[in-house]
XYZ file of C-alpha atoms in Angstrom:
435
model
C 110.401 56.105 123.781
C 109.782 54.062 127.126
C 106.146 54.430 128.145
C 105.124 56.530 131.576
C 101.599 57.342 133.270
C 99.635 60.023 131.629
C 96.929 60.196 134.179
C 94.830 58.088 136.904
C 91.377 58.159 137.742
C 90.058 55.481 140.735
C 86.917 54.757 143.005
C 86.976 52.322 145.820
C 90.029 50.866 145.799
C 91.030 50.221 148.799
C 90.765 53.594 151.181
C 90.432 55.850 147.807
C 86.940 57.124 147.471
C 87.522 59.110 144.407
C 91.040 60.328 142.784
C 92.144 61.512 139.589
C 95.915 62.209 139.487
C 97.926 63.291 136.234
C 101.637 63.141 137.549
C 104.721 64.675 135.937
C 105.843 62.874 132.600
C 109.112 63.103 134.392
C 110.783 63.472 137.910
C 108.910 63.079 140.906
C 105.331 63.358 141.502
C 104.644 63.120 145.204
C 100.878 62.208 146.447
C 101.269 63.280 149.995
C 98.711 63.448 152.869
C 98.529 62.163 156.418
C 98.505 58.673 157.775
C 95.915 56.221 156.832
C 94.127 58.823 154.147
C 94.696 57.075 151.144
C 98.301 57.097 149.859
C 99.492 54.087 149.469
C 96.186 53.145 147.970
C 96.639 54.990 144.539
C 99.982 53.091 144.143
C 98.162 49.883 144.709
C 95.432 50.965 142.534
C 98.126 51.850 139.700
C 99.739 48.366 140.442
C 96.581 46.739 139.815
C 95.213 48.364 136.724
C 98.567 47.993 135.186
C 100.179 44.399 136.811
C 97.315 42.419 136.530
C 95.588 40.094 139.258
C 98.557 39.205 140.917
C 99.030 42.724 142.462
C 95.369 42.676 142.960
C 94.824 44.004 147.087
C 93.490 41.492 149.178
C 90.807 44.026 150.202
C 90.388 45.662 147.076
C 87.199 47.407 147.619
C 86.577 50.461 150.122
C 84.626 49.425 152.923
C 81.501 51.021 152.679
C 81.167 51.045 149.270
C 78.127 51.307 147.558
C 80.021 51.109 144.207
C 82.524 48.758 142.881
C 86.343 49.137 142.248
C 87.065 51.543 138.528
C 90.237 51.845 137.596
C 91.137 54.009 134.244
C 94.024 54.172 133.648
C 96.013 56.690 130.350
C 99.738 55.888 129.314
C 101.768 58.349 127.500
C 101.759 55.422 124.431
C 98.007 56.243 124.152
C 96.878 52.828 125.888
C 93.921 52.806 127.782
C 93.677 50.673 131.037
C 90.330 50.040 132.811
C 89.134 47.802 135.749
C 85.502 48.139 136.179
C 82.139 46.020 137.175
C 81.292 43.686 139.525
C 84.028 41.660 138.637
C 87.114 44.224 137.623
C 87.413 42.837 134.697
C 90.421 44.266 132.409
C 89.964 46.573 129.197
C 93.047 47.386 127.504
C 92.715 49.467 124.309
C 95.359 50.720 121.976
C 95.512 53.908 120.050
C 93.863 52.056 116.973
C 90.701 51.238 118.834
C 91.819 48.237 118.959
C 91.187 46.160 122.218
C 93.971 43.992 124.064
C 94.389 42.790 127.557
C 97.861 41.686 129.799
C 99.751 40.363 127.798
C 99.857 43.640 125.730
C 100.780 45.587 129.149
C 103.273 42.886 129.910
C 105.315 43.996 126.954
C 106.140 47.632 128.260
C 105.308 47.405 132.036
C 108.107 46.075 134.530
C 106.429 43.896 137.334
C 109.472 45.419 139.528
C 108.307 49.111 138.645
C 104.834 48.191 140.277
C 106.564 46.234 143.328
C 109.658 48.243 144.242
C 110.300 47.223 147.678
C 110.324 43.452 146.329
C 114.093 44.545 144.487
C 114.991 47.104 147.755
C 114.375 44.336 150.250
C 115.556 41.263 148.289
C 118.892 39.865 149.589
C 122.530 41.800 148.763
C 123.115 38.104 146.424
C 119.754 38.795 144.359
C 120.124 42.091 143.908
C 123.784 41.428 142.372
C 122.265 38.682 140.715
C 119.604 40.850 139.080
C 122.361 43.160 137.782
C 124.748 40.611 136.362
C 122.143 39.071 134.332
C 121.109 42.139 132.738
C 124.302 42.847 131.742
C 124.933 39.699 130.704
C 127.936 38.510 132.666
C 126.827 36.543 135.463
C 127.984 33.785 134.355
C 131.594 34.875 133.636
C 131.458 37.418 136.763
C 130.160 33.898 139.019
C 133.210 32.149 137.315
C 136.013 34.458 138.313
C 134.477 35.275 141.833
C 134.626 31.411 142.302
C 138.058 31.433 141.261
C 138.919 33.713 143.322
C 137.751 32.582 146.599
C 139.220 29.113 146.007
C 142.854 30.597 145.315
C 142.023 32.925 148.954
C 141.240 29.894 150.738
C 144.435 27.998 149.192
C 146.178 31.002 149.873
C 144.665 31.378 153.448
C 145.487 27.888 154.347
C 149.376 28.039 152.875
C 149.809 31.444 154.883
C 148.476 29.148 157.885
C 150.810 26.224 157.427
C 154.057 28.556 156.313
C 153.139 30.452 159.721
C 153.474 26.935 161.536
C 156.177 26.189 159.487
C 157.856 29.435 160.521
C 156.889 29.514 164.330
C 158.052 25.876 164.738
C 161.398 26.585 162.817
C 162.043 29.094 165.526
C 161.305 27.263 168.012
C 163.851 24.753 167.345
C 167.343 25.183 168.905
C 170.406 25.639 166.886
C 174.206 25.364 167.596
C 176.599 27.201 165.389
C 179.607 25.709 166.568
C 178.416 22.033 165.393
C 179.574 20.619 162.526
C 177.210 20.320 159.671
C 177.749 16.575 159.505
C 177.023 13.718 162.200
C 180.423 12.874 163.514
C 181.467 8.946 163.612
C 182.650 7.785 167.065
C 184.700 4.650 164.546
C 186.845 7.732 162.701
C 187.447 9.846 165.941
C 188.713 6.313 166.862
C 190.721 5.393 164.134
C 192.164 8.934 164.176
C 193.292 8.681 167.934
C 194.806 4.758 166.935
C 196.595 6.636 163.899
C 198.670 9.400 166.368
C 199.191 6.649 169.377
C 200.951 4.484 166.303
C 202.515 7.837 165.372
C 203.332 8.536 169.081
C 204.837 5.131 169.704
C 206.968 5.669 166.481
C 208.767 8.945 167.979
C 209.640 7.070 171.303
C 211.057 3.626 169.654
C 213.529 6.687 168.480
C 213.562 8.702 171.498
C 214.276 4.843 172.624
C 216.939 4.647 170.022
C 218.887 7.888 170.778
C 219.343 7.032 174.604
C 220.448 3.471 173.456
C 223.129 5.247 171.403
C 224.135 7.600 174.026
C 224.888 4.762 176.533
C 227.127 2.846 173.849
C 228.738 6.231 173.176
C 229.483 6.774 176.998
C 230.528 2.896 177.658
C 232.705 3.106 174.790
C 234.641 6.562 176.470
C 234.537 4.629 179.301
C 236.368 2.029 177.869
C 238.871 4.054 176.155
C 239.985 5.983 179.164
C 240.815 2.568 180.580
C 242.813 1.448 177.520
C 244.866 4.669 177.417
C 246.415 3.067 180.570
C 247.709 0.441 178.411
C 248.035 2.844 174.492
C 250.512 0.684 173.522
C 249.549 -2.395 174.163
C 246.387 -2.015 172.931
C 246.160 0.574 170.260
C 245.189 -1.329 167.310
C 242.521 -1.771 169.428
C 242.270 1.722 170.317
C 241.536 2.654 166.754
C 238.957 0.724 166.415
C 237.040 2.069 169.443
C 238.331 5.172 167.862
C 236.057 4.487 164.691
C 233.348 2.718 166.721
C 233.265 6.100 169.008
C 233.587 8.694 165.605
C 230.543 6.326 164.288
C 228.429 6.561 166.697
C 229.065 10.712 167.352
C 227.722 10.741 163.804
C 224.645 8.700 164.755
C 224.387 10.766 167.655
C 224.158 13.559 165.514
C 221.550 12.658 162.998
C 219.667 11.751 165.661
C 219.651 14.363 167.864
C 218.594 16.274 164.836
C 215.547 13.777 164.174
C 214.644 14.019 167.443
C 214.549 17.714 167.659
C 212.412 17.760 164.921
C 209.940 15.284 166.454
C 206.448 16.775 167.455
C 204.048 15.189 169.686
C 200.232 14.999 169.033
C 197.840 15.874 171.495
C 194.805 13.471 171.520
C 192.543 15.355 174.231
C 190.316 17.169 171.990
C 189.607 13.489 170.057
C 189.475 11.616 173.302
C 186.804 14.766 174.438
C 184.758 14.355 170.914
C 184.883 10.562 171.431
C 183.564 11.213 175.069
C 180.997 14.113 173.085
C 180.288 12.597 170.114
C 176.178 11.538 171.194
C 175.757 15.451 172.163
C 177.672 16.358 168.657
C 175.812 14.426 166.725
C 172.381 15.639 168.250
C 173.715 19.098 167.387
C 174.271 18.094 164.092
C 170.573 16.525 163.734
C 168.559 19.635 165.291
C 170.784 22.356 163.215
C 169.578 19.816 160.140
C 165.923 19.781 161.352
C 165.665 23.827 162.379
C 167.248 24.166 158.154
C 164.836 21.619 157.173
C 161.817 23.981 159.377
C 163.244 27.230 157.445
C 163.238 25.643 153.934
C 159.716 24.789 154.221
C 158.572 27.936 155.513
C 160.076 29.707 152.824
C 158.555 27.378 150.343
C 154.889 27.934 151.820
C 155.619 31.837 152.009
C 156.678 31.467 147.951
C 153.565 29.922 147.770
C 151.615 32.496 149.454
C 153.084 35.070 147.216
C 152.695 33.197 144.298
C 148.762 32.865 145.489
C 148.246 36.329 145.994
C 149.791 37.522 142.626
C 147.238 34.893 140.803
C 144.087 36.559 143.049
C 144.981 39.668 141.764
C 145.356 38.886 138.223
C 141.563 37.418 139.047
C 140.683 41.027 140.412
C 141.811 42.575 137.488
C 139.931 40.115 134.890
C 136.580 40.819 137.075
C 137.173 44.515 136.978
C 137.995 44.402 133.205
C 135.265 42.725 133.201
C 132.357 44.974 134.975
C 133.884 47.947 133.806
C 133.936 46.633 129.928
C 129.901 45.904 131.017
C 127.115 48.137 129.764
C 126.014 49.404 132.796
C 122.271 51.009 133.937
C 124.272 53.285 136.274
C 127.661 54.539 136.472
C 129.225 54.055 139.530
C 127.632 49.801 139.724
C 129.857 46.922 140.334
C 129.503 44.034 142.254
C 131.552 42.928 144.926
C 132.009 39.210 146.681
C 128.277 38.631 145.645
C 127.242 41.625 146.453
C 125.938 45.013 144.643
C 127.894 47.769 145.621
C 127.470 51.649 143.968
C 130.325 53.931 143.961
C 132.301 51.483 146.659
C 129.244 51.454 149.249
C 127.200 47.848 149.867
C 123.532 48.331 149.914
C 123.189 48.940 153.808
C 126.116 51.351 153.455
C 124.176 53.696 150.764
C 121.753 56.643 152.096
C 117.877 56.382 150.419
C 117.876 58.059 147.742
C 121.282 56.121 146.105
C 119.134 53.223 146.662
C 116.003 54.303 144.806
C 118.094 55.099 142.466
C 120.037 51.769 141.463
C 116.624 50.022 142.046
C 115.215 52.547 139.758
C 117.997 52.311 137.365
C 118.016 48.621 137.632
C 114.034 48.435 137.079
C 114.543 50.284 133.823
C 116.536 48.621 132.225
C 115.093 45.306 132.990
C 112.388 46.941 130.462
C 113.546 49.775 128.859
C 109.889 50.591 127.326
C 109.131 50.941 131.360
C 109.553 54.508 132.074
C 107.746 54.776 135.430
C 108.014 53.700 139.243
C 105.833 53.585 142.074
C 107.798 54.236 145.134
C 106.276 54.661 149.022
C 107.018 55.809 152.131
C 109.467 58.475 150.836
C 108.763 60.526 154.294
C 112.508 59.496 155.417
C 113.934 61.891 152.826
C 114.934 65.343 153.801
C 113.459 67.809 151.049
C 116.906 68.017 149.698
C 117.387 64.264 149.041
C 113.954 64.439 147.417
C 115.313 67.251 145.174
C 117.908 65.593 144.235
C 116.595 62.696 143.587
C 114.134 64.129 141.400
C 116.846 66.091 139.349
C 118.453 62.711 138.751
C 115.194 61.296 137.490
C 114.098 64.270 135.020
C 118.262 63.640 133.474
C 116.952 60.349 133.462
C 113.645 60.721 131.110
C 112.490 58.753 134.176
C 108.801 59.040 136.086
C 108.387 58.017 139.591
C 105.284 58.517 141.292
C 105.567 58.371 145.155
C 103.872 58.783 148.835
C 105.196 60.639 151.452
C 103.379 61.542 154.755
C 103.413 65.234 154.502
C 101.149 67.872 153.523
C 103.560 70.142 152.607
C 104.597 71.924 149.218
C 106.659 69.212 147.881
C 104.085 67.279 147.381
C 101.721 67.916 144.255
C 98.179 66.537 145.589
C 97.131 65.877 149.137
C 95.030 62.823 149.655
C 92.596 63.183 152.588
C 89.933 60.995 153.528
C 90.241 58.904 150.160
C 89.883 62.195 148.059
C 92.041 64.671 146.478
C 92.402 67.350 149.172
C 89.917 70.598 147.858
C 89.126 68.893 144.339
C 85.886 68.569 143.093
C 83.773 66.049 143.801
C 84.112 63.524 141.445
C 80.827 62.793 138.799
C 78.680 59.777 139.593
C 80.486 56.433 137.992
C 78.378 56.271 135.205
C 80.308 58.956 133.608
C 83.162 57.435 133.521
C 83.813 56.821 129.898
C 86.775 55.846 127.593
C 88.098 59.634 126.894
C 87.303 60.883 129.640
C 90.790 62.312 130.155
């Protein structure tokens, strides 16, 4: 059963002249009164008695005085607190009779339920911090958040690069119509030299065909002049006869060749000889624009291949938190920072931040059933119902200030004193049992 404040009494502590307070085992007490009556003073008083010199006030007795500083304080475990004497000195007594002093307190009183604002105003990293450790997986948590960030930034700087990659492959010209090789200027060459021999071969039989033709027409010729003299001459007549029959077949066959023949243009080599430079620089930026493109699909492959491994890391860290024994549904960290129910700590209204810090406070001690919370005056009267629901679900004791003097609040300090209580017996009657 975690331990809360079963009553209060204090003299000149600070602004308090006399109070004696017994707040709510649970929910929310609220000491309320106007400015600069005495407030914040019983908190500090409660600190004190209860934290031990270092929450000691730096002006810890009421000017004008005549009486030093007595603190009694009663805790629901029966312990008895006390600060009295010249000195303050510290009585701690147990429900044996026994007597103890800090170190006893220590063991059931959280030094962050005295000193609230010290958690509320620490830095979004601490508070995290704070959390992690008391669930015990800061250490993993730290581990995968560092993992994470350095596959972003990898991931950051390959989305860069394959962005570069991309911009400058499109950027670069292209020409379809180029080959996809460099073209030699030597094989245009050697291809033109092939179809000139090739050429030259078709007219040495053009050449041949009009050589033929004459010999066919010189030999008519000179048969038309020996028909003058048939007789005389007609053995050789026959053989002109042959020589002309032989050559008609000659003619023939080659007339036939010939109309076969087909000649080869060489312009378009004779242009890519003249174009080869301006080909081949085709050639080498269609090669560097496919060279661009490869690499900025390899970077955006990359990138993917990044991104799937951060969120595989997401998952592990929410497997993680959400495996975690938690003071308050609804906690998590995120990127170093404590976060409840999604919102960051600037991003949550008051009263979800008293209560993670209150959460958070007990379970740093779980035999710490109490807080001391001030300056709850920016609440609206709902907030500070709900928020004192949540702590009465809770088994959970907060005592608080708030400037008001209205009904929510359960005593009224003014001028150091509980507003219309009695005055207070002389301190020499202030005695263990009093309460």
């Amino acid at each position: 059963m975690s331990v809360k404040i079963a009553a209060l009494e204090a003299e000149n502590v600070k602004r308090i002249k006399a109070v004696a307070l017994t707040p709510s085992p649970t929910g929310l007490t609220i000491v309320g009164g106007n400015n600069n009556q005495g407030k914040t003073s019983v908190l500090d008083a409660l600190a004190w008695a209860l934290g031990g010199e270092k929450f000691r006030p730096t002006a810890a007795v009421r000017d004008g005085a005549l009486a030093p500083p007595h603190l009694k304080v009663i805790l629901s475990n029966g312990v008895v607190v006390e600060r009295k004497g010249k000195n303050s000195s510290l009585t701690v007594t147990d429900p044996t009779g026994q007597r103890s002093g800090q170190q006893l307190l220590n063991a059931f009183v959280e030094p962050l339920a005295l000193d609230l604002p010290r958690f509320m105003q620490a830095s979004d990293k601490d508070k995290a911090d704070t959390l992690l450790n008391i669930i015990g997986v800061g250490d993993a948590l730290t581990g995968l958040d560092r993992e994470i960030k350095a596959l972003y930034d990898r991931r950051t700087v390959i989305g860069q690069i394959g962005a570069q990659k991309r911009h400058a492959a499109e950027e670069l010209t292209e020409y379809p119509d180029a080959p996809s090789e460099p073209v030699s200027a030597i094989e245009l060459i050697q291809q033109q030299q092939e179809i000139l021999l090739h050429n030259a071969d078709n007219q040495r039989q053009r050449d041949r065909l009009t050589e033929i033709t004459h010999a066919k027409h010189r030999a008519m010729d000179e048969l038309t002049r020996l028909d003058e003299q048939l007789k005389n001459l007609q053995e050789r007549r026959s053989q002109l006869m042959e020589e002309y029959n032989a050559t008609c077949v000659q003619e023939e066959a080659a007339t036939k060749t010939v109309a076969q023949l087909q000649d080869e243009s060489t312009a378009e080599l004779e242009q890519s000889i003249r174009n080869v430079e301006e080909i081949n620089r085709q050639v080498s930026a269609n090669l560097a624009k496919s060279k661009a493109q490869d690499e900025a699909e390899r970077y955006a492959q990359e990138y993917t291949a990044l991104t799937e491994q951060i969120k595989a890391k997401r998952t592990a860290r929410m497997d993680l938190l959400n495996g975690a024994d938690l003071p308050l549904t609804g906690l998590g960290v995120e990127d170093g920072s404590l976060t409840y129910n999604g919102k960051h700590w600037q991003d949550m209204s008051g009263s979800d931040q008293l209560r993670v810090a209150t959460a958070i406070v007990r379970r740093l001690n779980p035999d710490c059933g109490f807080v001391l919370l001030d300056k709850l005056e920016q609440m609206d009267l709902a907030t500070l119902a709900e928020f004192g629901s949540w702590l009465q679900a809770e088994g959970l004791q907060a005592i608080a200030t708030r400037v008001s003097t209205g009904g929510e609040c359960q005593i009224i300090i003014e001028d150091g004193r509980v507003k219309d209580a009695e005055e207070p017996p002389a301190p020499k009657a202030w005695t263990k049992g009093a309460f």
